[in-house]
Coordinates of C-alpha atoms in Angstrom, one line a residue:
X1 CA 0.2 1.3 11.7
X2 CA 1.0 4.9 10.4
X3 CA 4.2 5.6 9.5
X4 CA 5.7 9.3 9.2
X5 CA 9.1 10.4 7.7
X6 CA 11.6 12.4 9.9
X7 CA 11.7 15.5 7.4
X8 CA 7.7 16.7 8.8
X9 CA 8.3 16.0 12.4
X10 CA 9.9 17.9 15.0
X11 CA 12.1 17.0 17.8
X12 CA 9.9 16.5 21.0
X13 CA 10.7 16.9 24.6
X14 CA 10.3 13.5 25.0
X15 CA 13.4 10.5 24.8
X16 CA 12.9 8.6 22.1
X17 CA 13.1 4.8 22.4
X18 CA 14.2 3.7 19.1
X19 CA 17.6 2.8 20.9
X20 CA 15.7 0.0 23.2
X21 CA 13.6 -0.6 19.5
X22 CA 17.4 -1.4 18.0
X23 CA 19.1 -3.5 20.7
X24 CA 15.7 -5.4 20.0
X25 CA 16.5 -6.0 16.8
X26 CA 20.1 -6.2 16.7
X27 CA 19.8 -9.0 19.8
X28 CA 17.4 -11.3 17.2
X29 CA 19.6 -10.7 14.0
X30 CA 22.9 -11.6 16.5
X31 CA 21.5 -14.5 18.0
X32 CA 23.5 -16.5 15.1
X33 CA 26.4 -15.5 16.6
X34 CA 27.1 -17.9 18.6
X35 CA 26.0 -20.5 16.6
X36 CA 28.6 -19.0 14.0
X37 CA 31.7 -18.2 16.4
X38 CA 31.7 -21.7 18.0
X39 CA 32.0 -23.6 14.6
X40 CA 35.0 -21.1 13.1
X41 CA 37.4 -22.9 15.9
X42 CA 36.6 -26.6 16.5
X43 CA 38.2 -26.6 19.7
X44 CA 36.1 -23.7 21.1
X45 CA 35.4 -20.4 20.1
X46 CA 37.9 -18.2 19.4
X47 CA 36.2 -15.6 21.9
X48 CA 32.9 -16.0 23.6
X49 CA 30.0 -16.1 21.5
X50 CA 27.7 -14.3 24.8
X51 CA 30.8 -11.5 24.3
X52 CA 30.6 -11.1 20.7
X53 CA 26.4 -10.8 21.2
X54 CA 26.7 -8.0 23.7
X55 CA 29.7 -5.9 21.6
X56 CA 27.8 -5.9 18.8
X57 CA 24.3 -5.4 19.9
X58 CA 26.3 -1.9 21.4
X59 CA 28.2 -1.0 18.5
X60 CA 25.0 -1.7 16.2
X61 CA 22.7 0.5 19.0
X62 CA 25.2 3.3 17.8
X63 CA 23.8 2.9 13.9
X64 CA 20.2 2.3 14.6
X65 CA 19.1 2.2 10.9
X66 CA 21.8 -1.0 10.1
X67 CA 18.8 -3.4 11.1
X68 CA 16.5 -2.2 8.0
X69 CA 19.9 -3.2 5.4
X70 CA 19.9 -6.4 7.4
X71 CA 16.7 -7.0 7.6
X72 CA 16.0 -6.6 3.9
X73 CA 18.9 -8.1 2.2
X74 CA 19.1 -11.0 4.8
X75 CA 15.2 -11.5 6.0
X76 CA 16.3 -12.2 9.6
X77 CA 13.4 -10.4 11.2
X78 CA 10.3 -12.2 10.3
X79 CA 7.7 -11.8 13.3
X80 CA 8.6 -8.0 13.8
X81 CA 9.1 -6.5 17.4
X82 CA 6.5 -5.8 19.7
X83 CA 7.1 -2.6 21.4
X84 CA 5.5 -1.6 24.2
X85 CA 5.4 2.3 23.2
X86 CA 2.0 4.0 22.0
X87 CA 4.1 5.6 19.6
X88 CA 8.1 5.3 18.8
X89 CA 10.8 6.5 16.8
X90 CA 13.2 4.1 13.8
X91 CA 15.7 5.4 12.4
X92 CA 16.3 4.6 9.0
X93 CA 18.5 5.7 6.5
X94 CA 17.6 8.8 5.2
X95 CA 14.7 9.5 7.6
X96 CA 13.3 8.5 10.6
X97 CA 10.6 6.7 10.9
X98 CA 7.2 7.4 13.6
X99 CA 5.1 4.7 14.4
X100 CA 2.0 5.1 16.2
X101 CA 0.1 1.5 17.0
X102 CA -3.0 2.6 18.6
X103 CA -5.9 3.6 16.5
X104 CA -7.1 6.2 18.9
X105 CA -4.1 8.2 19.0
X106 CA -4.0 7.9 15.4
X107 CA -7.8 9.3 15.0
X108 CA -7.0 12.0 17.8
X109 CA -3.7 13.4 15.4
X110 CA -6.0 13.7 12.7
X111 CA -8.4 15.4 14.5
X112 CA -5.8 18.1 15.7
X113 CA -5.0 19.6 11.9
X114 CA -4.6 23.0 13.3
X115 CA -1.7 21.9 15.4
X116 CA -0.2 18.9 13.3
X117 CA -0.3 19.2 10.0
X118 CA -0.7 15.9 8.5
X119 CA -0.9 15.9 5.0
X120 CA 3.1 16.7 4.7
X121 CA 3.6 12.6 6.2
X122 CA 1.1 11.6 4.3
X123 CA 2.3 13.1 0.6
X124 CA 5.8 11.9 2.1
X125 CA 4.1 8.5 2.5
X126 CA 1.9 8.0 -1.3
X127 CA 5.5 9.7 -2.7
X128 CA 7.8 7.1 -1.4
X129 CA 5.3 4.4 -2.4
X130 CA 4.1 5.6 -5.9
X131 CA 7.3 7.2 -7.0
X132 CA 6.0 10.7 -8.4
X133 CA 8.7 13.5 -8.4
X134 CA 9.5 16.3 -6.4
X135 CA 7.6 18.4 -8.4
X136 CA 4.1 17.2 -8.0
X137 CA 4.7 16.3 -4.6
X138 CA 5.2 20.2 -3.6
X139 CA 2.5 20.9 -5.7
X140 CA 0.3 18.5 -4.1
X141 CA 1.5 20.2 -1.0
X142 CA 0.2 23.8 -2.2
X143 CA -3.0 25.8 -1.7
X144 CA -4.9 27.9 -4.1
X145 CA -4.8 31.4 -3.2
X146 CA -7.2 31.8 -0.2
X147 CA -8.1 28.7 -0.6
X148 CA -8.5 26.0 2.5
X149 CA -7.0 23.1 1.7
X150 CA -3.9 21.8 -0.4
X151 CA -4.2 19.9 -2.9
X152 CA -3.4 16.6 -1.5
X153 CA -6.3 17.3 0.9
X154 CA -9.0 18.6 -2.3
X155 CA -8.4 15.7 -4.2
X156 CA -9.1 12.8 -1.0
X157 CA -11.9 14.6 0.1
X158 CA -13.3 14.3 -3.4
X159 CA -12.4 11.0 -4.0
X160 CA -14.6 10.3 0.0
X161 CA -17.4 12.0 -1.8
X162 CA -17.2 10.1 -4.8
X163 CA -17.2 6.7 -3.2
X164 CA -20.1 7.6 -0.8
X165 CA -23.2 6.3 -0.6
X166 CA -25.3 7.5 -3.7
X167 CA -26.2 7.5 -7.2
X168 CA -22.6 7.4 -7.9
X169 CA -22.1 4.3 -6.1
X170 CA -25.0 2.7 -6.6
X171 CA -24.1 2.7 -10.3
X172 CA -20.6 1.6 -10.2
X173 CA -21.2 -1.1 -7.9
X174 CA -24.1 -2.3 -10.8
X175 CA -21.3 -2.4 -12.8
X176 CA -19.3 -4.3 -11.1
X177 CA -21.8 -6.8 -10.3
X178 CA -22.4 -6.5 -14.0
X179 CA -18.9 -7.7 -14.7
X180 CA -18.5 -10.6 -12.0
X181 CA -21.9 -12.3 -13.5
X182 CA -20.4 -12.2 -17.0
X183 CA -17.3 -13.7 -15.5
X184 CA -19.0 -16.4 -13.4
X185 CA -21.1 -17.1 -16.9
X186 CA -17.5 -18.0 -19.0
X187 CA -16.4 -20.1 -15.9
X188 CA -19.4 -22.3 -16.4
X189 CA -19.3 -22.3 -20.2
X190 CA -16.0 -23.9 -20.3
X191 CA -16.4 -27.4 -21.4
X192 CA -15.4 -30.5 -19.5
X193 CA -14.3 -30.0 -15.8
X194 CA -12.8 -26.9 -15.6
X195 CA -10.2 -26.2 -12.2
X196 CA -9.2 -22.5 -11.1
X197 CA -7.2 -21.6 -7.8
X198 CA -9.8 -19.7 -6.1
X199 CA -8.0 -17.2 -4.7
X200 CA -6.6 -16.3 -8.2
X201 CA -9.3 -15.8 -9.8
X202 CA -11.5 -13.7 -7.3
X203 CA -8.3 -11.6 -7.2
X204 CA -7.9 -11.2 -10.8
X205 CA -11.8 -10.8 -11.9
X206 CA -12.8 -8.9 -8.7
X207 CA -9.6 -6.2 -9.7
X208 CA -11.0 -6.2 -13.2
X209 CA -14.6 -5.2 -12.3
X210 CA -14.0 -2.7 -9.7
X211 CA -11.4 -1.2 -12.6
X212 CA -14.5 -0.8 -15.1
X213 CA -16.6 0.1 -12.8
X214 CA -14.1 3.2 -12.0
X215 CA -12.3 4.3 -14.9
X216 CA -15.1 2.7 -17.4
X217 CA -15.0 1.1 -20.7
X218 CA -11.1 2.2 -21.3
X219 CA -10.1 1.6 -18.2
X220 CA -6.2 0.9 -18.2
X221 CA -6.2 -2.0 -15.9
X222 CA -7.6 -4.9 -18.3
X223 CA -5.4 -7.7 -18.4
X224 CA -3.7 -10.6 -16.3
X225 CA -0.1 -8.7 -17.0
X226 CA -1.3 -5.4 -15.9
X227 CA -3.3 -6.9 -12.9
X228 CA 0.1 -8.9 -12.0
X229 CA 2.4 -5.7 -11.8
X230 CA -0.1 -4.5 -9.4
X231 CA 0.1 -7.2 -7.0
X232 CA 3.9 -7.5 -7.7
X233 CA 4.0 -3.4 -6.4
X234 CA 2.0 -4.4 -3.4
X235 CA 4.0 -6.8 -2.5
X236 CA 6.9 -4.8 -2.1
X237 CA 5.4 -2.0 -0.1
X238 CA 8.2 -2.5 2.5
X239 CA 11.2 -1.7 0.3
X240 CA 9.8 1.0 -1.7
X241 CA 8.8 2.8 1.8
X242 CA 12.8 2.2 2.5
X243 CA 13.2 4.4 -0.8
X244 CA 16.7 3.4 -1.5
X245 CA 17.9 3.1 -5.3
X246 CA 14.3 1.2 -5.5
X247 CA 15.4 0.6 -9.0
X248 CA 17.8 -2.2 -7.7
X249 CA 16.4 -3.0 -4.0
X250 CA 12.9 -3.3 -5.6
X251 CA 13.5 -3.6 -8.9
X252 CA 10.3 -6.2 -9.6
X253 CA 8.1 -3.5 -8.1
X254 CA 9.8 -0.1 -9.5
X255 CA 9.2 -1.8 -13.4
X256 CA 5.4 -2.6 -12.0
X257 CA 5.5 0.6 -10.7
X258 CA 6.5 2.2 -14.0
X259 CA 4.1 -0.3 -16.0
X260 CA 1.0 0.7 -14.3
X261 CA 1.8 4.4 -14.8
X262 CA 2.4 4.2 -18.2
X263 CA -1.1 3.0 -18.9
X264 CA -2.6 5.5 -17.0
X265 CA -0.7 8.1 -18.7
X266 CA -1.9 6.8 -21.9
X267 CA -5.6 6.3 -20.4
X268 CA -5.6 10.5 -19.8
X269 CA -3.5 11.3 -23.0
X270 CA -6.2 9.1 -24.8
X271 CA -9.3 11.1 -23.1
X272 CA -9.9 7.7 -21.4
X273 CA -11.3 9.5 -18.5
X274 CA -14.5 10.7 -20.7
X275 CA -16.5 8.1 -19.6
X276 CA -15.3 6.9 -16.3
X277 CA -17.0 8.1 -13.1
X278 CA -17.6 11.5 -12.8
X279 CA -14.7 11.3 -9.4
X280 CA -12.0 10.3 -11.6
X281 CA -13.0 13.3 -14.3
X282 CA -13.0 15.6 -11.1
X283 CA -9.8 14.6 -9.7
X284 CA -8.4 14.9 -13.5
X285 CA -9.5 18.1 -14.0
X286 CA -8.3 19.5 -10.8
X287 CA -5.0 18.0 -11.0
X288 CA -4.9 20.1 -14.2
X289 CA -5.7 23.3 -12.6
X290 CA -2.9 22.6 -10.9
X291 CA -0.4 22.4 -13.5
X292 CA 0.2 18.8 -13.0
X293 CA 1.5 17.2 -16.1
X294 CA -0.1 13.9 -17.2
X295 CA 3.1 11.7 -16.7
X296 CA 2.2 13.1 -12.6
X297 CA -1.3 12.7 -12.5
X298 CA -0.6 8.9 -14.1
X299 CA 1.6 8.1 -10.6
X300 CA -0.8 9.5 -8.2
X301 CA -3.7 7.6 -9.7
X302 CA -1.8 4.8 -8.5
X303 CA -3.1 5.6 -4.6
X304 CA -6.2 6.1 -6.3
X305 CA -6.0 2.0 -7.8
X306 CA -4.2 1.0 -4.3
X307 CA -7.4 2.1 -2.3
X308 CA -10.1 0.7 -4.4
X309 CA -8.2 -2.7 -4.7
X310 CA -6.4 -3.9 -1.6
X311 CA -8.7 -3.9 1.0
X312 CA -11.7 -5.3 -1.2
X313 CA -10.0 -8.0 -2.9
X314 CA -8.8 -9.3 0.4
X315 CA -12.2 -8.8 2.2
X316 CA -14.0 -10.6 -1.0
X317 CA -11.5 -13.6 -0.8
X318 CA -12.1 -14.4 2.8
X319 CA -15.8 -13.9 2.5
X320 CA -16.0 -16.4 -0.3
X321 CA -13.2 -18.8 2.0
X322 CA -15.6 -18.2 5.3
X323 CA -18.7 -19.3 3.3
X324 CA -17.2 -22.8 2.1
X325 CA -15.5 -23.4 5.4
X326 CA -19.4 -23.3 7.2
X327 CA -21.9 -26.1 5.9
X328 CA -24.8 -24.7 7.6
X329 CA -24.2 -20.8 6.2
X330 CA -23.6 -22.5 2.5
X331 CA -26.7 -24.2 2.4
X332 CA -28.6 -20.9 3.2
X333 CA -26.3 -18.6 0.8
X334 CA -27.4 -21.6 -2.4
X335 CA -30.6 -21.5 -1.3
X336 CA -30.8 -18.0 -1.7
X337 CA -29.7 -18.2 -4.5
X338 CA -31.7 -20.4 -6.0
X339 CA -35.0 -18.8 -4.6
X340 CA -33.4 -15.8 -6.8
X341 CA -32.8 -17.5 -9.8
X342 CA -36.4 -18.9 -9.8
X343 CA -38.1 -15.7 -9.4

């Protein structure tokens, strides 16, 4: 799902459904009506509970972003609602919100660059969900003099080229693999029978090693409280997207959020960077040019630690949950192992 923020979007031509989008949701959050109005008078209810749905499914139509305050502060809305419309409109408070659910129409927008400029929704997006300030975000929005690309759009195609398939990789991935060996080696050197939630651990040790692998031997991320606020942020994507007084509607993730870029800005004001991969002394150094301040560049390497994380601690979990759960590819994956250990 892609998500951009009224302020980079014109009006279209087109009626927006976000009204049938909001009777949706205002029918599921007053389906306790009834339940409510025919309990405050024993004898009955004082007017019809069917009456009282329908008045206020209209009246709440007419404030279309009211569901997201519900929905947050009262967790009604649990399943989401599935909406017919290749793409749609919410209205939320301060913005409104595009939602585009089909991956082709997504590919095809970011294939059309010279007609919709997508970087705006996106800097809009990694702003809202990383908390950097106005500032950087409208210099992340700039471009050189005659140059191409802004910022935003220099610094994620380095960090594609970094990651690709190479030397680069090859190296941090040995790293990695480094890492996770000396971490399997402590679990089995713990004496007498020694129990760890699985899912725990691969998150934790898998975080750790892809963290050394990028930002090397100082890398900023290197303990169970630091790795925590990062799982606490993600957790909390929802509410920091919503972007309202986050420091008391999210206020678990905003002192994460805060946490994690204080290390970072300590990692750069340390020269941490010095031996990380050659990506992350790139990015740095470009960010510089730029006249981004360290405190700045310490918030956007948050996207930076949000992309190398989520997606492969997750896939790394369920591989490691699909191998257990099958006898027969078990058996093969030990005996692979053991032929490797041999030779």
């Amino acid at each position: 799902m892609t998500v951009f923020p009224r302020s980079s979007l014109r009006p279209t031509s087109s009626v927006s459904p976000v009204y049938k989008v909001d009777a949706l949701f205002c029918t599921k959050i007053l389906a306790v009506v009834p339940f409510f109005s025919s309990r405050v008078c024993p004898g009955g209810p004082l007017v019809s509970g069917l009456l009282i749905h329908n008045m206020l499914a209209i009246y709440l139509a007419t404030i279309p972003f009211l569901y997201f305050c519900l929905d947050y502060l009262l967790g009604i809305k649990k399943d989401g609602v599935k909406n017919p419309h290749p793409i749609f409109s919410l209205a939320a408070p301060r913005s409104r919100i595009y939602v585009v659910t089909k991956l082709d129409i997504v590919s095809d927008i970011l294939k059309k660059s010279k007609t919709i400029a997508v970087g705006p929704f996106f800097i809009s997006f990694v702003q809202r969900l990383f908390g950097f300030n106005d500032r950087a975000a409208t210099i992340l929005g700039q471009k050189r003099e005659g140059g191409e690309h802004d910022l935003f759009e220099e610094l994620t195609k380095m960090l594609h080229a970094g990651l690709a398939n190479g030397k680069a990789l090859d190296e941090a991935h040995a790293e990695a693999t480094k890492y996770m060996q000396s971490a399997l080696d402590r679990l089995v050197s713990m004496k007498g029978c020694t129990t760890v939630t699985l899912m725990e651990w691969l998150r934790y040790e898998i975080t750790i090693a892809t963290c050394n692998a990028i930002w090397g031997p100082e890398n900023p991320i290197n303990n169970t409280e630091i790795v925590d606020a990062f799982y606490t942020l993600k957790s909390a994507i929802p509410a920091l997207l919503i972007n309202i007084f986050p420091a008391l509607t999210a206020r678990s993730a905003h002192r994460a959020r805060l946490r994690l870029a204080h290390v970072f800005a300590r990692y750069y004001a340390t020269d941490g960077q010095a031996k990380a991969m050659q990506i992350v002394r790139d990015r740095y150094d470009v960010c510089v040019s730029h006249d981004l301040t360290i405190e700045d560049i310490a918030f956007i390497e948050l996207s930076t630690l949000y992309a190398a994380i989520v997606n492969l601690t997750t896939a790394a979990i369920w591989t490691v949950v699909h191998i257990f759960e099958d006898d027969e590819l078990l058996a093969a994956v030990r005996k692979e192992l053991a032929a490797d250990k041999e030779s």
